[in-house]
PDB file of C-alpha atoms in Angstrom:
ATOM      1  CA  MET A   1     116.770  56.439  57.377  1.00 66.00           C
ATOM      2  CA  CYS A   2     120.510  56.794  57.711  1.00 80.00           C
ATOM      3  CA  ARG A   3     121.205  58.687  60.904  1.00 84.00           C
ATOM      4  CA  ARG A   4     124.750  57.636  61.686  1.00 90.00           C
ATOM      5  CA  PHE A   5     127.860  56.491  59.825  1.00 91.00           C
ATOM      6  CA  SER A   6     131.505  55.945  60.684  1.00 89.00           C
ATOM      7  CA  VAL A   7     134.974  55.810  59.186  1.00 85.00           C
ATOM      8  CA  CYS A   8     137.685  53.567  60.589  1.00 84.00           C
ATOM      9  CA  LEU A   9     140.587  53.489  58.137  1.00 76.00           C
ATOM     10  CA  GLU A  10     142.490  50.783  60.001  1.00 75.00           C
ATOM     11  CA  GLU A  11     139.649  48.375  59.124  1.00 70.00           C
ATOM     12  CA  LEU A  12     140.323  48.825  55.405  1.00 66.00           C
ATOM     13  CA  GLU A  13     142.616  46.713  53.271  1.00 59.00           C
ATOM     14  CA  ASP A  14     143.733  49.865  51.442  1.00 60.00           C
ATOM     15  CA  GLU A  15     143.603  52.801  53.870  1.00 57.00           C
ATOM     16  CA  GLU A  16     142.862  55.297  51.102  1.00 63.00           C
ATOM     17  CA  VAL A  17     139.138  56.157  50.892  1.00 72.00           C
ATOM     18  CA  TYR A  18     139.396  57.558  47.382  1.00 77.00           C
ATOM     19  CA  PRO A  19     142.468  58.121  45.155  1.00 76.00           C
ATOM     20  CA  GLY A  20     144.238  61.283  46.307  1.00 79.00           C
ATOM     21  CA  ILE A  21     141.871  61.977  49.230  1.00 80.00           C
ATOM     22  CA  THR A  22     142.997  61.920  52.863  1.00 78.00           C
ATOM     23  CA  LEU A  23     140.602  61.720  55.817  1.00 79.00           C
ATOM     24  CA  PRO A  24     141.116  61.454  59.586  1.00 78.00           C
ATOM     25  CA  GLU A  25     141.812  57.864  60.646  1.00 76.00           C
ATOM     26  CA  SER A  26     138.470  57.445  62.334  1.00 82.00           C
ATOM     27  CA  TYR A  27     135.366  59.377  63.252  1.00 86.00           C
ATOM     28  CA  GLN A  28     131.653  58.863  63.627  1.00 89.00           C
ATOM     29  CA  SER A  29     129.026  61.303  62.411  1.00 93.00           C
ATOM     30  CA  GLU A  30     125.404  61.868  63.306  1.00 92.00           C
ATOM     31  CA  PRO A  31     123.078  64.866  62.939  1.00 94.00           C
ATOM     32  CA  GLY A  32     124.649  68.007  64.366  1.00 94.00           C
ATOM     33  CA  LYS A  33     128.224  66.693  64.021  1.00 94.00           C
ATOM     34  CA  LYS A  34     130.891  67.226  61.366  1.00 94.00           C
ATOM     35  CA  ALA A  35     131.723  64.705  58.657  1.00 93.00           C
ATOM     36  CA  TYR A  36     134.093  64.699  55.713  1.00 93.00           C
ATOM     37  CA  GLY A  37     132.468  64.746  52.301  1.00 94.00           C
ATOM     38  CA  ILE A  38     134.103  64.598  48.887  1.00 93.00           C
ATOM     39  CA  THR A  39     133.076  66.919  46.090  1.00 95.00           C
ATOM     40  CA  PHE A  40     134.662  69.043  43.381  1.00 93.00           C
ATOM     41  CA  SER A  41     136.511  72.196  44.421  1.00 90.00           C
ATOM     42  CA  THR A  42     135.990  75.411  42.456  1.00 88.00           C
ATOM     43  CA  SER A  43     139.058  74.442  40.397  1.00 90.00           C
ATOM     44  CA  GLY A  44     137.440  71.127  39.447  1.00 89.00           C
ATOM     45  CA  VAL A  45     139.577  68.840  41.645  1.00 91.00           C
ATOM     46  CA  LEU A  46     138.076  66.286  44.015  1.00 92.00           C
ATOM     47  CA  LYS A  47     138.623  67.416  47.584  1.00 92.00           C
ATOM     48  CA  ALA A  48     137.433  66.503  51.089  1.00 92.00           C
ATOM     49  CA  TYR A  49     135.503  69.137  53.025  1.00 94.00           C
ATOM     50  CA  SER A  50     134.296  69.265  56.616  1.00 94.00           C
ATOM     51  CA  LEU A  51     130.495  69.636  56.608  1.00 95.00           C
ATOM     52  CA  LEU A  52     127.779  69.629  59.279  1.00 96.00           C
ATOM     53  CA  PHE A  53     125.400  66.658  59.193  1.00 96.00           C
ATOM     54  CA  GLY A  54     121.848  67.943  58.805  1.00 96.00           C
ATOM     55  CA  PHE A  55     119.964  71.072  57.841  1.00 95.00           C
ATOM     56  CA  PRO A  56     118.852  72.723  61.109  1.00 92.00           C
ATOM     57  CA  SER A  57     115.064  72.986  61.385  1.00 90.00           C
ATOM     58  CA  PHE A  58     112.888  75.492  63.216  1.00 88.00           C
ATOM     59  CA  ASP A  59     112.295  73.096  66.138  1.00 92.00           C
ATOM     60  CA  GLY A  60     116.002  72.693  66.988  1.00 89.00           C
ATOM     61  CA  LYS A  61     116.281  69.272  65.353  1.00 91.00           C
ATOM     62  CA  TYR A  62     118.009  68.381  62.094  1.00 94.00           C
ATOM     63  CA  LEU A  63     116.682  67.362  58.718  1.00 93.00           C
ATOM     64  CA  TYR A  64     119.288  64.750  57.768  1.00 94.00           C
ATOM     65  CA  ASN A  65     117.816  62.599  54.974  1.00 95.00           C
ATOM     66  CA  ALA A  66     116.112  63.308  51.657  1.00 95.00           C
ATOM     67  CA  ARG A  67     114.351  60.863  49.376  1.00 93.00           C
ATOM     68  CA  VAL A  68     116.204  60.468  46.091  1.00 91.00           C
ATOM     69  CA  GLU A  69     112.820  60.026  44.401  1.00 90.00           C
ATOM     70  CA  THR A  70     111.674  63.560  45.321  1.00 93.00           C
ATOM     71  CA  ALA A  71     114.704  65.664  46.424  1.00 93.00           C
ATOM     72  CA  GLY A  72     114.996  67.359  43.027  1.00 90.00           C
ATOM     73  CA  ASN A  73     111.378  68.561  43.245  1.00 93.00           C
ATOM     74  CA  LYS A  74     111.237  69.830  46.846  1.00 93.00           C
ATOM     75  CA  PRO A  75     111.773  73.588  47.295  1.00 93.00           C
ATOM     76  CA  THR A  76     113.908  72.956  50.416  1.00 91.00           C
ATOM     77  CA  PHE A  77     116.319  70.736  48.467  1.00 94.00           C
ATOM     78  CA  GLN A  78     115.992  71.423  44.749  1.00 93.00           C
ATOM     79  CA  GLU A  79     118.842  73.893  44.176  1.00 95.00           C
ATOM     80  CA  ASP A  80     121.315  72.065  46.410  1.00 96.00           C
ATOM     81  CA  TYR A  81     120.365  68.640  45.055  1.00 93.00           C
ATOM     82  CA  LEU A  82     120.999  69.810  41.492  1.00 91.00           C
ATOM     83  CA  HIS A  83     124.222  71.761  42.100  1.00 93.00           C
ATOM     84  CA  HIS A  84     125.941  70.685  45.338  1.00 96.00           C
ATOM     85  CA  LYS A  85     126.364  66.927  45.262  1.00 96.00           C
ATOM     86  CA  VAL A  86     128.720  65.264  47.727  1.00 96.00           C
ATOM     87  CA  ILE A  87     129.617  61.728  48.739  1.00 95.00           C
ATOM     88  CA  PHE A  88     130.576  60.432  52.161  1.00 94.00           C
ATOM     89  CA  PRO A  89     133.044  57.570  52.326  1.00 91.00           C
ATOM     90  CA  CYS A  90     132.418  55.315  55.287  1.00 90.00           C
ATOM     91  CA  THR A  91     133.311  51.901  56.619  1.00 87.00           C
ATOM     92  CA  SER A  92     129.905  51.366  58.210  1.00 89.00           C
ATOM     93  CA  PHE A  93     126.481  52.913  58.527  1.00 91.00           C
ATOM     94  CA  PHE A  94     123.588  52.331  60.876  1.00 90.00           C
ATOM     95  CA  GLU A  95     119.918  51.828  60.102  1.00 85.00           C
ATOM     96  CA  VAL A  96     116.870  51.555  62.325  1.00 80.00           C
ATOM     97  CA  ASP A  97     114.417  48.807  61.437  1.00 77.00           C
ATOM     98  CA  ARG A  98     110.626  48.912  61.674  1.00 75.00           C
ATOM     99  CA  ARG A  99     110.870  47.889  65.360  1.00 81.00           C
ATOM    100  CA  LYS A 100     113.171  50.894  66.033  1.00 82.00           C
ATOM    101  CA  GLU A 101     116.226  48.660  66.597  1.00 83.00           C
ATOM    102  CA  GLU A 102     119.542  49.945  65.258  1.00 86.00           C
ATOM    103  CA  HIS A 103     121.716  47.718  63.029  1.00 86.00           C
ATOM    104  CA  GLU A 104     125.200  48.272  61.634  1.00 89.00           C
ATOM    105  CA  PHE A 105     126.089  47.579  57.995  1.00 87.00           C
ATOM    106  CA  ILE A 106     129.706  47.092  56.902  1.00 85.00           C
ATOM    107  CA  ALA A 107     131.381  46.277  53.580  1.00 76.00           C
ATOM    108  CA  ASN A 108     132.007  42.547  53.109  1.00 73.00           C
ATOM    109  CA  ASN A 109     135.358  43.017  51.419  1.00 74.00           C
ATOM    110  CA  LYS A 110     136.922  45.552  53.819  1.00 72.00           C
ATOM    111  CA  SER A 111     136.384  48.324  51.336  1.00 78.00           C
ATOM    112  CA  VAL A 112     134.823  51.769  51.447  1.00 85.00           C
ATOM    113  CA  LEU A 113     131.095  52.423  51.105  1.00 87.00           C
ATOM    114  CA  TYR A 114     130.044  55.709  49.476  1.00 91.00           C
ATOM    115  CA  ILE A 115     126.819  57.386  50.595  1.00 94.00           C
ATOM    116  CA  ALA A 116     125.342  59.977  48.236  1.00 95.00           C
ATOM    117  CA  GLY A 117     124.198  63.342  49.541  1.00 96.00           C
ATOM    118  CA  PHE A 118     124.155  67.063  48.871  1.00 97.00           C
ATOM    119  CA  TYR A 119     125.036  70.216  50.814  1.00 97.00           C
ATOM    120  CA  ASN A 120     123.930  73.840  51.058  1.00 96.00           C
ATOM    121  CA  ARG A 121     125.833  77.150  51.119  1.00 95.00           C
ATOM    122  CA  GLU A 122     126.192  76.951  54.892  1.00 96.00           C
ATOM    123  CA  ARG A 123     128.128  73.665  54.455  1.00 96.00           C
ATOM    124  CA  GLU A 124     125.351  71.572  55.967  1.00 97.00           C
ATOM    125  CA  PHE A 125     124.441  68.286  54.295  1.00 96.00           C
ATOM    126  CA  VAL A 126     121.752  65.648  54.052  1.00 97.00           C
ATOM    127  CA  LEU A 127     122.100  62.062  52.876  1.00 96.00           C
ATOM    128  CA  LEU A 128     119.989  60.610  50.091  1.00 94.00           C
ATOM    129  CA  THR A 129     117.856  57.571  50.802  1.00 91.00           C
ATOM    130  CA  GLU A 130     115.896  55.166  48.662  1.00 87.00           C
ATOM    131  CA  SER A 131     113.122  52.729  49.366  1.00 80.00           C
ATOM    132  CA  GLY A 132     114.124  49.770  51.505  1.00 70.00           C
ATOM    133  CA  GLU A 133     111.631  47.634  49.590  1.00 69.00           C
ATOM    134  CA  LYS A 134     114.294  47.077  46.926  1.00 64.00           C
ATOM    135  CA  TYR A 135     116.161  44.970  49.455  1.00 59.00           C
ATOM    136  CA  PRO A 136     113.999  42.010  50.484  1.00 53.00           C
ATOM    137  CA  SER A 137     116.860  40.523  52.522  1.00 58.00           C
ATOM    138  CA  PHE A 138     116.499  43.364  55.032  1.00 62.00           C
ATOM    139  CA  SER A 139     113.434  44.955  56.618  1.00 66.00           C
ATOM    140  CA  PHE A 140     114.164  48.666  56.584  1.00 75.00           C
ATOM    141  CA  PRO A 141     111.747  51.299  55.271  1.00 77.00           C
ATOM    142  CA  ARG A 142     114.557  53.482  53.814  1.00 84.00           C
ATOM    143  CA  MET A 143     118.217  52.809  53.057  1.00 84.00           C
ATOM    144  CA  PRO A 144     121.035  55.222  52.187  1.00 90.00           C
ATOM    145  CA  LEU A 145     121.798  55.635  48.518  1.00 90.00           C
ATOM    146  CA  LEU A 146     125.096  53.768  48.113  1.00 88.00           C
ATOM    147  CA  LEU A 147     127.481  54.245  45.200  1.00 88.00           C
ATOM    148  CA  THR A 148     130.394  52.234  43.894  1.00 84.00           C
ATOM    149  CA  GLN A 149     133.727  53.998  43.470  1.00 85.00           C
ATOM    150  CA  LYS A 150     133.280  54.105  39.684  1.00 86.00           C
ATOM    151  CA  ASP A 151     129.904  55.863  40.122  1.00 88.00           C
ATOM    152  CA  VAL A 152     131.274  58.644  42.375  1.00 90.00           C
ATOM    153  CA  VAL A 153     132.469  61.050  39.651  1.00 92.00           C
ATOM    154  CA  PRO A 154     129.385  60.671  37.402  1.00 91.00           C
ATOM    155  CA  TYR A 155     127.155  61.254  40.445  1.00 92.00           C
ATOM    156  CA  LEU A 156     129.102  64.364  41.514  1.00 94.00           C
ATOM    157  CA  LYS A 157     129.006  65.750  37.980  1.00 91.00           C
ATOM    158  CA  GLY A 158     125.272  65.100  37.688  1.00 86.00           C
ATOM    159  CA  GLU A 159     125.880  62.885  34.657  1.00 79.00           C
ATOM    160  CA  ASN A 160     123.726  59.846  33.994  1.00 61.00           C
ATOM    161  CA  ILE A 161     122.362  60.009  37.494  1.00 57.00           C
ATOM    162  CA  ASP A 162     119.736  57.343  36.882  1.00 52.00           C
ATOM    163  CA  LYS A 163     122.411  54.998  35.527  1.00 46.00           C
ATOM    164  CA  ALA A 164     125.130  55.980  38.026  1.00 46.00           C
ATOM    165  CA  VAL A 165     122.981  55.431  41.083  1.00 51.00           C
ATOM    166  CA  LYS A 166     122.754  51.681  41.476  1.00 49.00           C
ATOM    167  CA  PRO A 167     121.864  49.781  44.619  1.00 49.00           C
ATOM    168  CA  LEU A 168     124.616  47.667  46.149  1.00 50.00           C
ATOM    169  CA  LEU A 169     122.268  45.466  48.128  1.00 42.00           C
ATOM    170  CA  LEU A 170     121.220  43.192  45.306  1.00 39.00           C
ATOM    171  CA  ASP A 171     120.333  40.009  47.147  1.00 39.00           C
ATOM    172  CA  GLU A 172     121.818  37.819  49.844  1.00 41.00           C
ATOM    173  CA  GLU A 173     124.266  36.059  47.500  1.00 43.00           C
ATOM    174  CA  GLU A 174     125.406  39.203  45.663  1.00 46.00           C
ATOM    175  CA  SER A 175     125.313  41.728  48.516  1.00 50.00           C
ATOM    176  CA  GLN A 176     128.460  43.772  49.036  1.00 58.00           C
ATOM    177  CA  ILE A 177     127.552  44.688  52.591  1.00 59.00           C
ATOM    178  CA  SER A 178     126.647  42.728  55.712  1.00 60.00           C
ATOM    179  CA  LEU A 179     124.179  43.446  58.466  1.00 59.00           C
ATOM    180  CA  PHE A 180     125.371  43.038  62.069  1.00 54.00           C
TER     181      PHE A 180
END
């Protein structure tokens, strides 16, 4: 489950996270903190918005991940999943393995990673995850749903979601990210 991600623009070859989008030079987000997500404005232009990481729950904690396999069917998520998609550019994200040890993932080619998510009317967001079993090189139960730059707009528009959402962690030779 993706609980933390960061942006450090000075680590990138091209310091632009997405054409025409500007973000702070660096920040780290975790549940209860702000992050900058990209989605369409009401005028149909891609824009960065400050959003709160996690839907607050009744026990004072945050619900911060949703399974891509079921988010569209869950009453808590359904409306937002269908109509309020957002992506979070990052330079690294952190995952906890089955032994509860945290590991950092970064892009191999000093590029931006895009994590898919959705937000609610209160400007709170959750990140989408998929089964970690797709990635035999790593031993994580869930992994964030990562998009390529060309898949960002189709994902945000809700077009060809099954085709647009492709895993980046193909295998050790083809992987676009590294585990540290």
